[in-house]
């Protein structure tokens, strides 16, 4: 069964940067589109960024120009580089297949941006 393991979150001041990592196992990673999702306290999980198997990317309007998603098909790993972080970026970040039709999620990695 596919598994997602996220890491790299933490506490950072506004304007700072973090790089999130997602290691995927149990699936044909290279053939799958991957998404990074955020769930803020009391809110629904939303898509932040996605990358196709061919490397095409799309981003939520709120993070365009600040976040960058990438993938390494040899390492079965996806990344989310987050720059110029804002307090509204706070939440737990998850990765999963895009769209998340499998309904399988990792434990997530928490990101807190202080003002």
Coordinates of C-alpha atoms in Angstrom, one line a residue:
X1 CA 0.0 0.0 0.0
X2 CA 1.2 3.5 -0.8
X3 CA 2.7 5.5 2.1
X4 CA 3.6 9.2 2.3
X5 CA 6.1 10.5 4.9
X6 CA 6.4 14.2 5.2
X7 CA 9.1 16.2 7.0
X8 CA 10.7 19.6 7.1
X9 CA 8.1 21.6 8.9
X10 CA 8.8 23.9 11.9
X11 CA 8.4 27.3 13.4
X12 CA 9.6 30.2 11.3
X13 CA 9.2 34.0 11.4
X14 CA 7.3 35.7 8.6
X15 CA 9.6 36.2 5.6
X16 CA 11.5 33.1 6.3
X17 CA 11.8 29.9 4.3
X18 CA 11.3 26.1 4.7
X19 CA 11.7 23.1 2.5
X20 CA 9.3 20.3 2.9
X21 CA 10.1 16.7 1.8
X22 CA 7.7 13.9 1.0
X23 CA 9.0 10.4 0.5
X24 CA 6.6 8.0 -1.2
X25 CA 6.7 4.2 -1.1
X26 CA 4.5 1.5 -2.4
X27 CA 3.5 3.1 -5.6
X28 CA 4.7 3.9 -9.1
X29 CA 5.8 7.3 -8.1
X30 CA 7.2 8.4 -11.4
X31 CA 3.8 7.8 -13.1
X32 CA 1.8 9.8 -10.5
X33 CA 1.0 13.5 -10.1
X34 CA 1.8 14.6 -6.6
X35 CA 0.2 17.4 -4.6
X36 CA 1.1 19.3 -1.4
X37 CA -1.9 20.1 0.7
X38 CA -2.4 22.4 3.7
X39 CA -4.9 22.1 6.6
X40 CA -5.1 25.1 8.8
X41 CA -6.7 24.9 12.2
X42 CA -10.5 24.7 11.9
X43 CA -10.4 24.6 8.1
X44 CA -10.6 22.1 5.3
X45 CA -7.5 20.7 3.6
X46 CA -6.7 22.6 0.4
X47 CA -4.3 22.0 -2.5
X48 CA -1.3 24.3 -2.3
X49 CA 0.8 23.0 -5.2
X50 CA 0.8 20.0 -7.6
X51 CA 3.3 18.5 -10.1
X52 CA 2.5 16.1 -12.9
X53 CA 4.5 13.0 -13.8
X54 CA 6.0 15.1 -16.6
X55 CA 6.9 18.0 -14.3
X56 CA 4.1 20.5 -15.1
X57 CA 3.2 22.5 -12.0
X58 CA 0.3 24.4 -10.7
X59 CA -0.2 26.5 -7.5
X60 CA -2.8 28.0 -5.4
X61 CA -3.1 31.7 -6.1
X62 CA -2.0 32.5 -2.5
X63 CA 1.4 30.9 -2.9
X64 CA 2.3 31.7 -6.5
X65 CA 5.7 33.3 -6.8
X66 CA 6.6 32.2 -3.3
X67 CA 6.4 28.4 -3.3
X68 CA 8.0 25.9 -5.7
X69 CA 7.2 22.2 -6.0
X70 CA 9.6 19.7 -7.5
X71 CA 10.2 16.0 -7.7
X72 CA 13.0 13.4 -7.9
X73 CA 11.7 10.3 -9.5
X74 CA 14.9 8.4 -8.7
X75 CA 14.4 9.0 -5.0
X76 CA 10.6 8.8 -5.0
X77 CA 10.5 12.1 -3.3
X78 CA 8.6 15.4 -3.8
X79 CA 9.6 18.7 -2.3
X80 CA 8.0 22.0 -1.5
X81 CA 10.3 25.0 -1.2
X82 CA 8.4 27.8 0.7
X83 CA 9.9 31.3 0.6
X84 CA 8.6 34.6 1.9
X85 CA 6.4 32.8 4.4
X86 CA 3.3 34.5 5.8
X87 CA 1.3 33.8 9.0
X88 CA -1.6 32.6 6.8
X89 CA 0.7 29.8 5.5
X90 CA 0.4 28.2 8.9
X91 CA -1.0 24.7 9.0
X92 CA -0.2 21.0 8.7
X93 CA 1.2 20.1 5.3
X94 CA 0.5 16.8 3.7
X95 CA 1.5 15.2 0.4
X96 CA -0.6 12.7 -1.6
X97 CA -1.4 11.8 -5.1
X98 CA -3.1 14.5 -7.1
X99 CA -6.1 14.5 -7.1
X100 CA -6.2 12.6 -3.8
X101 CA -8.6 9.9 -5.0
X102 CA -6.9 7.2 -2.9
X103 CA -7.8 9.0 0.3
X104 CA -4.4 8.0 1.7
X105 CA -2.5 10.5 3.8
X106 CA 0.7 10.6 5.8
X107 CA 1.0 12.1 9.2
X108 CA 1.8 15.6 7.8
X109 CA 4.4 18.1 8.9
X110 CA 3.3 21.2 10.9
X111 CA 4.4 24.7 9.8
X112 CA 3.9 27.7 12.0
X113 CA 4.7 31.1 10.7
X114 CA 4.9 33.8 13.4
X115 CA 4.3 37.5 12.7

